[in-house]
């Protein structure tokens, strides 16, 4: 596939398509980033955007990973020392997962977010942004949590980070869209150029097909999971035999094939005994999805195959965690 197809595959939205096409015309050396609040072990939410970063590296772009220690501090995730230890573990997991270390720049937010110029620009944003506008961009609070001033400052910093990291493209999950739109609306008033943005999908809850897969609810797959734990989670996943594009429910098994497995493997082999039709081989996601819908591929076989390939993806990170923990 060409650079544009590689950059945009499995993207839920690009803002704007014209700007992204311009980048794709000459992607070599262009800088793209995702920001992650250091929060421990990587899970499939982190790895979905990591898959996109690998695509972007394959297209010739330079990847910047912001390990947002100041953001984590503002969010009450511990002392700076504790947060940085967590960030170091995250960095090791990302490179184990497949990010090209020679073409990835890992940056701590505290390396630039505490500088005078950044702080003054942040105050300028505070002066020009209404409370309502900041609240619209603010991350959703956990149930029962009281909003603090730091929660309003958080999205303003995210918007400003895109300028200070000297980026050509900002990447994030669809839940980051409001922050990126804040950046595009407000940064030009500070004399900075708005950057294009790319948003990856949000994978549905593993057991219900509703909402968002959430590590806080204990229903996601992480690099901490053993092979047996991963298989148990996948085998219990919601996987209806038909797709309902007009309905409210998604098929998380198909989503994990589409966004995690097919981008990383050239072909997917479903091992089946001859009495059940023998092995099936897929090079395209849509062929697998169609076979599941037609009944050619049984949900149990789909789940077993998914668990095998996901385990292969996270195994290097699992081993890295074991090394780090001694």
PDB file of C-alpha atoms in Angstrom:
ATOM      1  CA  UNK A   1       0.000   0.000   0.000  1.00  0.00           C
ATOM      2  CA  UNK A   2       1.128   3.568  -0.599  1.00  0.00           C
ATOM      3  CA  UNK A   3       2.108   6.022   2.159  1.00  0.00           C
ATOM      4  CA  UNK A   4      -1.365   7.563   2.446  1.00  0.00           C
ATOM      5  CA  UNK A   5      -3.024   4.137   2.806  1.00  0.00           C
ATOM      6  CA  UNK A   6      -0.444   3.080   5.390  1.00  0.00           C
ATOM      7  CA  UNK A   7      -0.799   6.299   7.386  1.00  0.00           C
ATOM      8  CA  UNK A   8      -4.600   6.200   7.416  1.00  0.00           C
ATOM      9  CA  UNK A   9      -5.400   2.477   7.601  1.00  0.00           C
ATOM     10  CA  UNK A  10      -7.647   1.643  10.537  1.00  0.00           C
ATOM     11  CA  UNK A  11      -8.013   5.342  11.352  1.00  0.00           C
ATOM     12  CA  UNK A  12     -11.439   6.401  12.558  1.00  0.00           C
ATOM     13  CA  UNK A  13     -10.891  10.002  11.474  1.00  0.00           C
ATOM     14  CA  UNK A  14      -8.257  12.272   9.920  1.00  0.00           C
ATOM     15  CA  UNK A  15      -8.351  16.044  10.395  1.00  0.00           C
ATOM     16  CA  UNK A  16      -8.052  17.124   7.724  1.00  0.00           C
ATOM     17  CA  UNK A  17      -7.765  14.656   4.863  1.00  0.00           C
ATOM     18  CA  UNK A  18      -6.156  17.318   2.665  1.00  0.00           C
ATOM     19  CA  UNK A  19      -3.445  18.015   5.249  1.00  0.00           C
ATOM     20  CA  UNK A  20      -2.744  14.317   5.805  1.00  0.00           C
ATOM     21  CA  UNK A  21      -2.498  13.716   2.051  1.00  0.00           C
ATOM     22  CA  UNK A  22       0.071  16.509   1.887  1.00  0.00           C
ATOM     23  CA  UNK A  23       2.096  14.781   4.609  1.00  0.00           C
ATOM     24  CA  UNK A  24       1.779  11.426   2.831  1.00  0.00           C
ATOM     25  CA  UNK A  25       3.230  12.956  -0.339  1.00  0.00           C
ATOM     26  CA  UNK A  26       6.549  13.433   1.497  1.00  0.00           C
ATOM     27  CA  UNK A  27       6.497  11.531   4.810  1.00  0.00           C
ATOM     28  CA  UNK A  28      10.241  11.006   5.275  1.00  0.00           C
ATOM     29  CA  UNK A  29      11.435  12.602   8.490  1.00  0.00           C
ATOM     30  CA  UNK A  30       8.061  14.046   9.453  1.00  0.00           C
ATOM     31  CA  UNK A  31       7.405  13.941  13.209  1.00  0.00           C
ATOM     32  CA  UNK A  32       4.332  12.266  14.677  1.00  0.00           C
ATOM     33  CA  UNK A  33       3.442  11.692  18.306  1.00  0.00           C
ATOM     34  CA  UNK A  34       1.196   9.999  20.813  1.00  0.00           C
ATOM     35  CA  UNK A  35       1.134  11.043  24.457  1.00  0.00           C
ATOM     36  CA  UNK A  36       0.671   8.494  27.227  1.00  0.00           C
ATOM     37  CA  UNK A  37       0.170   9.174  30.897  1.00  0.00           C
ATOM     38  CA  UNK A  38       2.486   6.701  32.679  1.00  0.00           C
ATOM     39  CA  UNK A  39       0.075   4.276  34.283  1.00  0.00           C
ATOM     40  CA  UNK A  40       1.837   0.953  34.642  1.00  0.00           C
ATOM     41  CA  UNK A  41       1.392  -2.001  32.338  1.00  0.00           C
ATOM     42  CA  UNK A  42       0.492  -1.504  28.677  1.00  0.00           C
ATOM     43  CA  UNK A  43      -2.917  -2.793  27.631  1.00  0.00           C
ATOM     44  CA  UNK A  44      -4.686  -3.132  24.300  1.00  0.00           C
ATOM     45  CA  UNK A  45      -5.762   0.513  24.349  1.00  0.00           C
ATOM     46  CA  UNK A  46      -2.112   1.617  24.384  1.00  0.00           C
ATOM     47  CA  UNK A  47      -1.182  -0.995  21.814  1.00  0.00           C
ATOM     48  CA  UNK A  48      -3.839   0.076  19.313  1.00  0.00           C
ATOM     49  CA  UNK A  49      -2.168   3.477  18.965  1.00  0.00           C
ATOM     50  CA  UNK A  50       1.242   1.758  19.066  1.00  0.00           C
ATOM     51  CA  UNK A  51       0.186  -0.275  16.011  1.00  0.00           C
ATOM     52  CA  UNK A  52      -0.535   2.992  14.248  1.00  0.00           C
ATOM     53  CA  UNK A  53       2.879   4.371  15.254  1.00  0.00           C
ATOM     54  CA  UNK A  54       4.494   1.284  13.714  1.00  0.00           C
ATOM     55  CA  UNK A  55       2.545   1.976  10.486  1.00  0.00           C
ATOM     56  CA  UNK A  56       3.804   5.558  10.526  1.00  0.00           C
ATOM     57  CA  UNK A  57       7.401   4.431  11.034  1.00  0.00           C
ATOM     58  CA  UNK A  58       6.989   2.049   8.096  1.00  0.00           C
ATOM     59  CA  UNK A  59       5.794   5.063   6.066  1.00  0.00           C
ATOM     60  CA  UNK A  60       9.058   6.869   6.881  1.00  0.00           C
ATOM     61  CA  UNK A  61       7.935   9.121   9.713  1.00  0.00           C
ATOM     62  CA  UNK A  62       9.773   9.754  12.983  1.00  0.00           C
ATOM     63  CA  UNK A  63       7.829   8.818  16.108  1.00  0.00           C
ATOM     64  CA  UNK A  64       7.775  10.831  19.325  1.00  0.00           C
ATOM     65  CA  UNK A  65       6.281   9.170  22.413  1.00  0.00           C
ATOM     66  CA  UNK A  66       5.438  11.640  25.156  1.00  0.00           C
ATOM     67  CA  UNK A  67       5.669  10.008  28.578  1.00  0.00           C
ATOM     68  CA  UNK A  68       3.493  12.584  30.260  1.00  0.00           C
ATOM     69  CA  UNK A  69       4.855  12.628  33.804  1.00  0.00           C
ATOM     70  CA  UNK A  70       3.580  16.147  34.579  1.00  0.00           C
ATOM     71  CA  UNK A  71       0.122  15.201  33.333  1.00  0.00           C
ATOM     72  CA  UNK A  72       0.185  12.089  35.541  1.00  0.00           C
ATOM     73  CA  UNK A  73       1.210  14.226  38.520  1.00  0.00           C
ATOM     74  CA  UNK A  74      -1.687  16.618  37.871  1.00  0.00           C
ATOM     75  CA  UNK A  75      -3.957  13.568  37.741  1.00  0.00           C
ATOM     76  CA  UNK A  76      -2.836  12.410  41.177  1.00  0.00           C
ATOM     77  CA  UNK A  77      -0.905   9.341  39.983  1.00  0.00           C
ATOM     78  CA  UNK A  78       1.893   9.649  42.551  1.00  0.00           C
ATOM     79  CA  UNK A  79       5.159  11.472  43.127  1.00  0.00           C
ATOM     80  CA  UNK A  80       7.399  12.412  40.210  1.00  0.00           C
ATOM     81  CA  UNK A  81       9.844   9.696  41.253  1.00  0.00           C
ATOM     82  CA  UNK A  82       7.125   7.020  41.242  1.00  0.00           C
ATOM     83  CA  UNK A  83       5.688   8.245  37.945  1.00  0.00           C
ATOM     84  CA  UNK A  84       9.091   8.244  36.225  1.00  0.00           C
ATOM     85  CA  UNK A  85       9.777   4.679  37.342  1.00  0.00           C
ATOM     86  CA  UNK A  86       6.457   3.710  35.765  1.00  0.00           C
ATOM     87  CA  UNK A  87       7.377   5.640  32.601  1.00  0.00           C
ATOM     88  CA  UNK A  88      10.665   3.763  32.287  1.00  0.00           C
ATOM     89  CA  UNK A  89       8.802   0.451  32.389  1.00  0.00           C
ATOM     90  CA  UNK A  90       6.359   1.701  29.750  1.00  0.00           C
ATOM     91  CA  UNK A  91       9.202   2.716  27.445  1.00  0.00           C
ATOM     92  CA  UNK A  92      10.734  -0.747  27.681  1.00  0.00           C
ATOM     93  CA  UNK A  93       7.381  -2.356  26.895  1.00  0.00           C
ATOM     94  CA  UNK A  94       6.820  -0.180  23.817  1.00  0.00           C
ATOM     95  CA  UNK A  95      10.161  -1.136  22.282  1.00  0.00           C
ATOM     96  CA  UNK A  96       9.572  -4.800  23.156  1.00  0.00           C
ATOM     97  CA  UNK A  97       6.215  -4.575  21.389  1.00  0.00           C
ATOM     98  CA  UNK A  98       7.788  -3.490  18.127  1.00  0.00           C
ATOM     99  CA  UNK A  99       8.446   0.253  17.969  1.00  0.00           C
ATOM    100  CA  UNK A 100      11.747   0.836  16.172  1.00  0.00           C
ATOM    101  CA  UNK A 101      13.947   2.128  18.984  1.00  0.00           C
ATOM    102  CA  UNK A 102      16.345   3.836  16.578  1.00  0.00           C
ATOM    103  CA  UNK A 103      13.462   5.842  15.110  1.00  0.00           C
ATOM    104  CA  UNK A 104      11.545   6.578  18.321  1.00  0.00           C
ATOM    105  CA  UNK A 105      12.156   9.541  20.594  1.00  0.00           C
ATOM    106  CA  UNK A 106      10.840   9.110  24.119  1.00  0.00           C
ATOM    107  CA  UNK A 107      10.269  12.450  25.838  1.00  0.00           C
ATOM    108  CA  UNK A 108       9.268  13.210  29.421  1.00  0.00           C
ATOM    109  CA  UNK A 109       6.817  16.075  29.753  1.00  0.00           C
ATOM    110  CA  UNK A 110       8.920  17.560  32.551  1.00  0.00           C
ATOM    111  CA  UNK A 111      11.758  18.074  30.047  1.00  0.00           C
ATOM    112  CA  UNK A 112       9.899  21.063  28.563  1.00  0.00           C
ATOM    113  CA  UNK A 113       6.587  21.648  30.353  1.00  0.00           C
ATOM    114  CA  UNK A 114       8.240  23.374  33.321  1.00  0.00           C
ATOM    115  CA  UNK A 115      10.240  25.830  31.197  1.00  0.00           C
ATOM    116  CA  UNK A 116       9.401  29.520  31.351  1.00  0.00           C
ATOM    117  CA  UNK A 117       8.339  29.873  27.696  1.00  0.00           C
ATOM    118  CA  UNK A 118       5.965  26.908  27.932  1.00  0.00           C
ATOM    119  CA  UNK A 119       4.536  28.162  31.216  1.00  0.00           C
ATOM    120  CA  UNK A 120       3.860  31.620  29.799  1.00  0.00           C
ATOM    121  CA  UNK A 121       2.159  30.129  26.737  1.00  0.00           C
ATOM    122  CA  UNK A 122       0.072  27.963  29.045  1.00  0.00           C
ATOM    123  CA  UNK A 123      -1.021  31.066  30.944  1.00  0.00           C
ATOM    124  CA  UNK A 124      -1.937  32.693  27.623  1.00  0.00           C
ATOM    125  CA  UNK A 125      -4.147  29.705  26.854  1.00  0.00           C
ATOM    126  CA  UNK A 126      -5.701  29.958  30.307  1.00  0.00           C
ATOM    127  CA  UNK A 127      -6.540  33.602  29.609  1.00  0.00           C
ATOM    128  CA  UNK A 128      -8.107  32.912  26.220  1.00  0.00           C
ATOM    129  CA  UNK A 129      -9.953  29.638  26.948  1.00  0.00           C
ATOM    130  CA  UNK A 130     -13.303  29.653  28.708  1.00  0.00           C
ATOM    131  CA  UNK A 131     -14.086  27.214  31.503  1.00  0.00           C
ATOM    132  CA  UNK A 132     -16.792  25.627  29.331  1.00  0.00           C
ATOM    133  CA  UNK A 133     -14.361  25.107  26.441  1.00  0.00           C
ATOM    134  CA  UNK A 134     -11.751  23.514  28.710  1.00  0.00           C
ATOM    135  CA  UNK A 135     -14.384  21.301  30.309  1.00  0.00           C
ATOM    136  CA  UNK A 136     -15.507  20.033  26.903  1.00  0.00           C
ATOM    137  CA  UNK A 137     -11.941  18.896  26.196  1.00  0.00           C
ATOM    138  CA  UNK A 138     -11.376  17.495  29.686  1.00  0.00           C
ATOM    139  CA  UNK A 139     -11.073  13.741  30.089  1.00  0.00           C
ATOM    140  CA  UNK A 140     -14.121  12.036  31.546  1.00  0.00           C
ATOM    141  CA  UNK A 141     -13.881  11.778  35.331  1.00  0.00           C
ATOM    142  CA  UNK A 142     -14.177   8.492  37.162  1.00  0.00           C
ATOM    143  CA  UNK A 143     -17.485   7.966  38.945  1.00  0.00           C
ATOM    144  CA  UNK A 144     -17.585   9.926  42.196  1.00  0.00           C
ATOM    145  CA  UNK A 145     -14.440  11.922  41.396  1.00  0.00           C
ATOM    146  CA  UNK A 146     -14.567  15.679  42.012  1.00  0.00           C
ATOM    147  CA  UNK A 147     -13.234  17.922  39.243  1.00  0.00           C
ATOM    148  CA  UNK A 148     -10.137  19.922  40.184  1.00  0.00           C
ATOM    149  CA  UNK A 149      -8.471  22.922  38.570  1.00  0.00           C
ATOM    150  CA  UNK A 150      -5.715  20.548  37.376  1.00  0.00           C
ATOM    151  CA  UNK A 151      -8.292  18.650  35.294  1.00  0.00           C
ATOM    152  CA  UNK A 152      -8.984  21.857  33.332  1.00  0.00           C
ATOM    153  CA  UNK A 153      -5.300  22.698  32.873  1.00  0.00           C
ATOM    154  CA  UNK A 154      -4.581  19.167  31.636  1.00  0.00           C
ATOM    155  CA  UNK A 155      -6.193  19.526  28.161  1.00  0.00           C
ATOM    156  CA  UNK A 156      -4.624  22.970  27.666  1.00  0.00           C
ATOM    157  CA  UNK A 157      -1.211  21.389  28.191  1.00  0.00           C
ATOM    158  CA  UNK A 158      -2.050  18.584  25.773  1.00  0.00           C
ATOM    159  CA  UNK A 159      -2.948  21.162  23.132  1.00  0.00           C
ATOM    160  CA  UNK A 160       0.297  23.053  23.739  1.00  0.00           C
ATOM    161  CA  UNK A 161       2.460  19.913  23.711  1.00  0.00           C
ATOM    162  CA  UNK A 162       1.810  19.479  19.984  1.00  0.00           C
ATOM    163  CA  UNK A 163       3.606  22.775  19.307  1.00  0.00           C
ATOM    164  CA  UNK A 164       6.480  22.274  21.725  1.00  0.00           C
ATOM    165  CA  UNK A 165       7.316  18.804  20.422  1.00  0.00           C
ATOM    166  CA  UNK A 166       7.708  20.302  16.911  1.00  0.00           C
ATOM    167  CA  UNK A 167       5.267  17.862  15.361  1.00  0.00           C
ATOM    168  CA  UNK A 168       3.809  17.389  11.905  1.00  0.00           C
ATOM    169  CA  UNK A 169       0.975  15.067  12.985  1.00  0.00           C
ATOM    170  CA  UNK A 170      -0.797  14.309  16.269  1.00  0.00           C
ATOM    171  CA  UNK A 171      -2.192  10.825  16.862  1.00  0.00           C
ATOM    172  CA  UNK A 172      -4.551   9.629  19.576  1.00  0.00           C
ATOM    173  CA  UNK A 173      -7.602   7.559  20.239  1.00  0.00           C
ATOM    174  CA  UNK A 174     -10.961   9.003  19.281  1.00  0.00           C
ATOM    175  CA  UNK A 175     -11.326  10.033  22.931  1.00  0.00           C
ATOM    176  CA  UNK A 176      -8.558  12.606  22.281  1.00  0.00           C
ATOM    177  CA  UNK A 177     -10.511  14.339  19.533  1.00  0.00           C
ATOM    178  CA  UNK A 178     -11.751  17.199  21.742  1.00  0.00           C
ATOM    179  CA  UNK A 179      -8.208  18.001  22.875  1.00  0.00           C
ATOM    180  CA  UNK A 180      -6.963  18.010  19.299  1.00  0.00           C
ATOM    181  CA  UNK A 181      -9.795  20.299  18.230  1.00  0.00           C
ATOM    182  CA  UNK A 182      -8.890  22.630  21.122  1.00  0.00           C
ATOM    183  CA  UNK A 183      -5.350  22.691  19.739  1.00  0.00           C
ATOM    184  CA  UNK A 184      -6.543  23.529  16.232  1.00  0.00           C
ATOM    185  CA  UNK A 185      -8.886  26.263  17.465  1.00  0.00           C
ATOM    186  CA  UNK A 186      -6.694  27.966  20.073  1.00  0.00           C
ATOM    187  CA  UNK A 187      -3.040  27.576  19.058  1.00  0.00           C
ATOM    188  CA  UNK A 188      -3.242  29.893  16.003  1.00  0.00           C
ATOM    189  CA  UNK A 189      -4.147  32.749  18.384  1.00  0.00           C
ATOM    190  CA  UNK A 190      -0.736  32.236  20.020  1.00  0.00           C
ATOM    191  CA  UNK A 191       0.935  32.510  16.636  1.00  0.00           C
ATOM    192  CA  UNK A 192       1.405  28.755  16.175  1.00  0.00           C
ATOM    193  CA  UNK A 193       0.354  26.606  13.231  1.00  0.00           C
ATOM    194  CA  UNK A 194      -2.406  24.055  13.818  1.00  0.00           C
ATOM    195  CA  UNK A 195      -1.322  20.493  13.044  1.00  0.00           C
ATOM    196  CA  UNK A 196      -3.309  17.716  11.380  1.00  0.00           C
ATOM    197  CA  UNK A 197      -4.607  14.936  13.607  1.00  0.00           C
ATOM    198  CA  UNK A 198      -5.364  11.246  13.221  1.00  0.00           C
ATOM    199  CA  UNK A 199      -7.722   9.365  15.516  1.00  0.00           C
ATOM    200  CA  UNK A 200      -7.753   5.620  16.088  1.00  0.00           C
ATOM    201  CA  UNK A 201     -10.949   3.723  16.997  1.00  0.00           C
ATOM    202  CA  UNK A 202     -12.076   2.818  20.495  1.00  0.00           C
ATOM    203  CA  UNK A 203     -12.405  -0.958  20.946  1.00  0.00           C
ATOM    204  CA  UNK A 204     -15.616  -2.092  22.600  1.00  0.00           C
ATOM    205  CA  UNK A 205     -15.839  -3.782  25.987  1.00  0.00           C
ATOM    206  CA  UNK A 206     -14.537  -7.314  25.629  1.00  0.00           C
ATOM    207  CA  UNK A 207     -17.404  -9.100  27.342  1.00  0.00           C
ATOM    208  CA  UNK A 208     -20.415  -7.089  26.179  1.00  0.00           C
ATOM    209  CA  UNK A 209     -19.550  -5.382  22.880  1.00  0.00           C
ATOM    210  CA  UNK A 210     -20.715  -2.088  24.380  1.00  0.00           C
ATOM    211  CA  UNK A 211     -18.922   1.123  25.276  1.00  0.00           C
ATOM    212  CA  UNK A 212     -15.145   1.111  25.678  1.00  0.00           C
ATOM    213  CA  UNK A 213     -12.671  -1.553  26.706  1.00  0.00           C
ATOM    214  CA  UNK A 214     -11.508  -0.376  30.123  1.00  0.00           C
ATOM    215  CA  UNK A 215      -8.513  -1.399  32.211  1.00  0.00           C
ATOM    216  CA  UNK A 216     -10.138   0.214  35.251  1.00  0.00           C
ATOM    217  CA  UNK A 217     -12.949  -2.358  35.049  1.00  0.00           C
ATOM    218  CA  UNK A 218     -10.530  -5.269  34.749  1.00  0.00           C
ATOM    219  CA  UNK A 219     -11.814  -6.405  31.367  1.00  0.00           C
ATOM    220  CA  UNK A 220      -8.934  -5.653  29.068  1.00  0.00           C
ATOM    221  CA  UNK A 221      -5.890  -7.616  27.951  1.00  0.00           C
ATOM    222  CA  UNK A 222      -2.488  -6.377  29.071  1.00  0.00           C
ATOM    223  CA  UNK A 223       1.171  -7.313  28.777  1.00  0.00           C
ATOM    224  CA  UNK A 224       0.914  -8.626  32.323  1.00  0.00           C
ATOM    225  CA  UNK A 225      -1.444 -11.424  31.309  1.00  0.00           C
ATOM    226  CA  UNK A 226      -0.107 -14.946  31.074  1.00  0.00           C
ATOM    227  CA  UNK A 227      -0.968 -17.081  28.057  1.00  0.00           C
ATOM    228  CA  UNK A 228      -3.635 -18.860  30.095  1.00  0.00           C
ATOM    229  CA  UNK A 229      -5.137 -15.595  31.358  1.00  0.00           C
ATOM    230  CA  UNK A 230      -5.212 -14.172  27.849  1.00  0.00           C
ATOM    231  CA  UNK A 231      -6.914 -17.273  26.485  1.00  0.00           C
ATOM    232  CA  UNK A 232      -9.498 -17.176  29.259  1.00  0.00           C
ATOM    233  CA  UNK A 233     -10.346 -13.543  28.546  1.00  0.00           C
ATOM    234  CA  UNK A 234     -10.605 -14.060  24.786  1.00  0.00           C
ATOM    235  CA  UNK A 235     -12.679 -17.228  25.163  1.00  0.00           C
ATOM    236  CA  UNK A 236     -15.180 -15.326  27.331  1.00  0.00           C
ATOM    237  CA  UNK A 237     -15.394 -12.428  24.851  1.00  0.00           C
ATOM    238  CA  UNK A 238     -18.635 -11.369  23.209  1.00  0.00           C
ATOM    239  CA  UNK A 239     -18.592 -12.735  19.658  1.00  0.00           C
ATOM    240  CA  UNK A 240     -21.923 -12.908  17.840  1.00  0.00           C
ATOM    241  CA  UNK A 241     -21.814 -14.891  14.584  1.00  0.00           C
ATOM    242  CA  UNK A 242     -23.195 -11.960  12.588  1.00  0.00           C
ATOM    243  CA  UNK A 243     -22.286  -8.303  12.220  1.00  0.00           C
ATOM    244  CA  UNK A 244     -24.872  -5.605  12.850  1.00  0.00           C
ATOM    245  CA  UNK A 245     -23.467  -2.337  11.454  1.00  0.00           C
ATOM    246  CA  UNK A 246     -26.677  -0.493  12.328  1.00  0.00           C
ATOM    247  CA  UNK A 247     -26.902  -1.827  15.883  1.00  0.00           C
ATOM    248  CA  UNK A 248     -25.481  -0.627  19.188  1.00  0.00           C
ATOM    249  CA  UNK A 249     -23.207  -3.608  19.805  1.00  0.00           C
ATOM    250  CA  UNK A 250     -19.779  -4.207  18.324  1.00  0.00           C
ATOM    251  CA  UNK A 251     -17.939  -7.498  17.976  1.00  0.00           C
ATOM    252  CA  UNK A 252     -14.740  -7.016  20.041  1.00  0.00           C
ATOM    253  CA  UNK A 253     -13.239 -10.239  18.677  1.00  0.00           C
ATOM    254  CA  UNK A 254     -13.471  -8.904  15.126  1.00  0.00           C
ATOM    255  CA  UNK A 255     -12.228  -5.485  16.259  1.00  0.00           C
ATOM    256  CA  UNK A 256      -9.127  -7.056  17.809  1.00  0.00           C
ATOM    257  CA  UNK A 257      -8.464  -8.978  14.594  1.00  0.00           C
ATOM    258  CA  UNK A 258      -8.899  -5.805  12.529  1.00  0.00           C
ATOM    259  CA  UNK A 259      -6.912  -3.352  14.650  1.00  0.00           C
ATOM    260  CA  UNK A 260      -4.331  -5.543  16.372  1.00  0.00           C
ATOM    261  CA  UNK A 261      -3.694  -8.766  14.478  1.00  0.00           C
ATOM    262  CA  UNK A 262      -3.985  -8.101  10.741  1.00  0.00           C
ATOM    263  CA  UNK A 263      -1.783  -4.968  10.821  1.00  0.00           C
ATOM    264  CA  UNK A 264       1.059  -7.019  12.340  1.00  0.00           C
ATOM    265  CA  UNK A 265       0.877 -10.360  10.477  1.00  0.00           C
ATOM    266  CA  UNK A 266       0.928 -11.006   6.732  1.00  0.00           C
ATOM    267  CA  UNK A 267      -1.406 -13.986   7.061  1.00  0.00           C
ATOM    268  CA  UNK A 268      -3.568 -15.519   9.747  1.00  0.00           C
ATOM    269  CA  UNK A 269      -3.927 -19.310   9.957  1.00  0.00           C
ATOM    270  CA  UNK A 270      -6.872 -20.895  11.776  1.00  0.00           C
ATOM    271  CA  UNK A 271      -5.860 -24.397  12.836  1.00  0.00           C
ATOM    272  CA  UNK A 272      -8.789 -26.808  12.485  1.00  0.00           C
ATOM    273  CA  UNK A 273      -9.021 -30.605  12.360  1.00  0.00           C
ATOM    274  CA  UNK A 274      -9.779 -32.061   8.944  1.00  0.00           C
ATOM    275  CA  UNK A 275     -13.175 -33.304  10.167  1.00  0.00           C
ATOM    276  CA  UNK A 276     -14.191 -29.648  10.664  1.00  0.00           C
ATOM    277  CA  UNK A 277     -12.900 -28.534   7.267  1.00  0.00           C
ATOM    278  CA  UNK A 278      -9.157 -28.200   7.882  1.00  0.00           C
ATOM    279  CA  UNK A 279      -7.086 -25.077   8.283  1.00  0.00           C
ATOM    280  CA  UNK A 280      -8.201 -21.672   7.039  1.00  0.00           C
ATOM    281  CA  UNK A 281      -5.752 -18.998   5.893  1.00  0.00           C
ATOM    282  CA  UNK A 282      -6.537 -15.289   5.672  1.00  0.00           C
ATOM    283  CA  UNK A 283      -4.538 -12.394   4.281  1.00  0.00           C
ATOM    284  CA  UNK A 284      -7.349  -9.834   4.567  1.00  0.00           C
ATOM    285  CA  UNK A 285      -9.488  -8.989   7.582  1.00  0.00           C
ATOM    286  CA  UNK A 286     -12.710  -8.735   5.579  1.00  0.00           C
ATOM    287  CA  UNK A 287     -12.365 -12.349   4.424  1.00  0.00           C
ATOM    288  CA  UNK A 288     -12.180 -13.560   8.018  1.00  0.00           C
ATOM    289  CA  UNK A 289     -15.114 -11.374   9.058  1.00  0.00           C
ATOM    290  CA  UNK A 290     -17.182 -12.651   6.134  1.00  0.00           C
ATOM    291  CA  UNK A 291     -16.433 -16.279   7.005  1.00  0.00           C
ATOM    292  CA  UNK A 292     -17.474 -15.699  10.615  1.00  0.00           C
ATOM    293  CA  UNK A 293     -20.722 -14.156   9.434  1.00  0.00           C
ATOM    294  CA  UNK A 294     -21.449 -16.951   6.955  1.00  0.00           C
ATOM    295  CA  UNK A 295     -20.748 -19.686   9.492  1.00  0.00           C
ATOM    296  CA  UNK A 296     -17.655 -20.990   7.707  1.00  0.00           C
ATOM    297  CA  UNK A 297     -15.588 -19.834  10.697  1.00  0.00           C
ATOM    298  CA  UNK A 298     -16.961 -20.833  14.102  1.00  0.00           C
ATOM    299  CA  UNK A 299     -16.675 -18.207  16.900  1.00  0.00           C
ATOM    300  CA  UNK A 300     -14.740 -20.703  19.049  1.00  0.00           C
ATOM    301  CA  UNK A 301     -12.136 -21.146  16.293  1.00  0.00           C
ATOM    302  CA  UNK A 302     -11.954 -17.391  15.795  1.00  0.00           C
ATOM    303  CA  UNK A 303     -11.354 -16.853  19.517  1.00  0.00           C
ATOM    304  CA  UNK A 304      -8.686 -19.548  19.728  1.00  0.00           C
ATOM    305  CA  UNK A 305      -6.841 -18.036  16.773  1.00  0.00           C
ATOM    306  CA  UNK A 306      -7.139 -14.519  18.164  1.00  0.00           C
ATOM    307  CA  UNK A 307      -5.682 -15.619  21.497  1.00  0.00           C
ATOM    308  CA  UNK A 308      -2.723 -17.278  19.757  1.00  0.00           C
ATOM    309  CA  UNK A 309      -1.780 -14.200  17.734  1.00  0.00           C
ATOM    310  CA  UNK A 310      -2.365 -11.711  20.561  1.00  0.00           C
ATOM    311  CA  UNK A 311      -0.166 -13.828  22.797  1.00  0.00           C
ATOM    312  CA  UNK A 312       2.609 -13.719  20.204  1.00  0.00           C
ATOM    313  CA  UNK A 313       2.331  -9.922  20.097  1.00  0.00           C
ATOM    314  CA  UNK A 314       2.477  -9.324  23.832  1.00  0.00           C
ATOM    315  CA  UNK A 315       4.946 -12.095  24.763  1.00  0.00           C
ATOM    316  CA  UNK A 316       8.092  -9.916  24.325  1.00  0.00           C
ATOM    317  CA  UNK A 317       6.592  -7.223  26.553  1.00  0.00           C
ATOM    318  CA  UNK A 318       5.540  -9.805  29.132  1.00  0.00           C
ATOM    319  CA  UNK A 319       9.123 -11.087  29.242  1.00  0.00           C
ATOM    320  CA  UNK A 320      10.477  -7.540  29.529  1.00  0.00           C
ATOM    321  CA  UNK A 321       8.215  -6.899  32.536  1.00  0.00           C
ATOM    322  CA  UNK A 322       9.546 -10.038  34.202  1.00  0.00           C
ATOM    323  CA  UNK A 323      13.118  -8.838  33.651  1.00  0.00           C
ATOM    324  CA  UNK A 324      12.378  -5.392  35.065  1.00  0.00           C
ATOM    325  CA  UNK A 325      10.749  -6.875  38.151  1.00  0.00           C
ATOM    326  CA  UNK A 326      13.623  -9.266  38.716  1.00  0.00           C
TER     327      UNK A 326
END
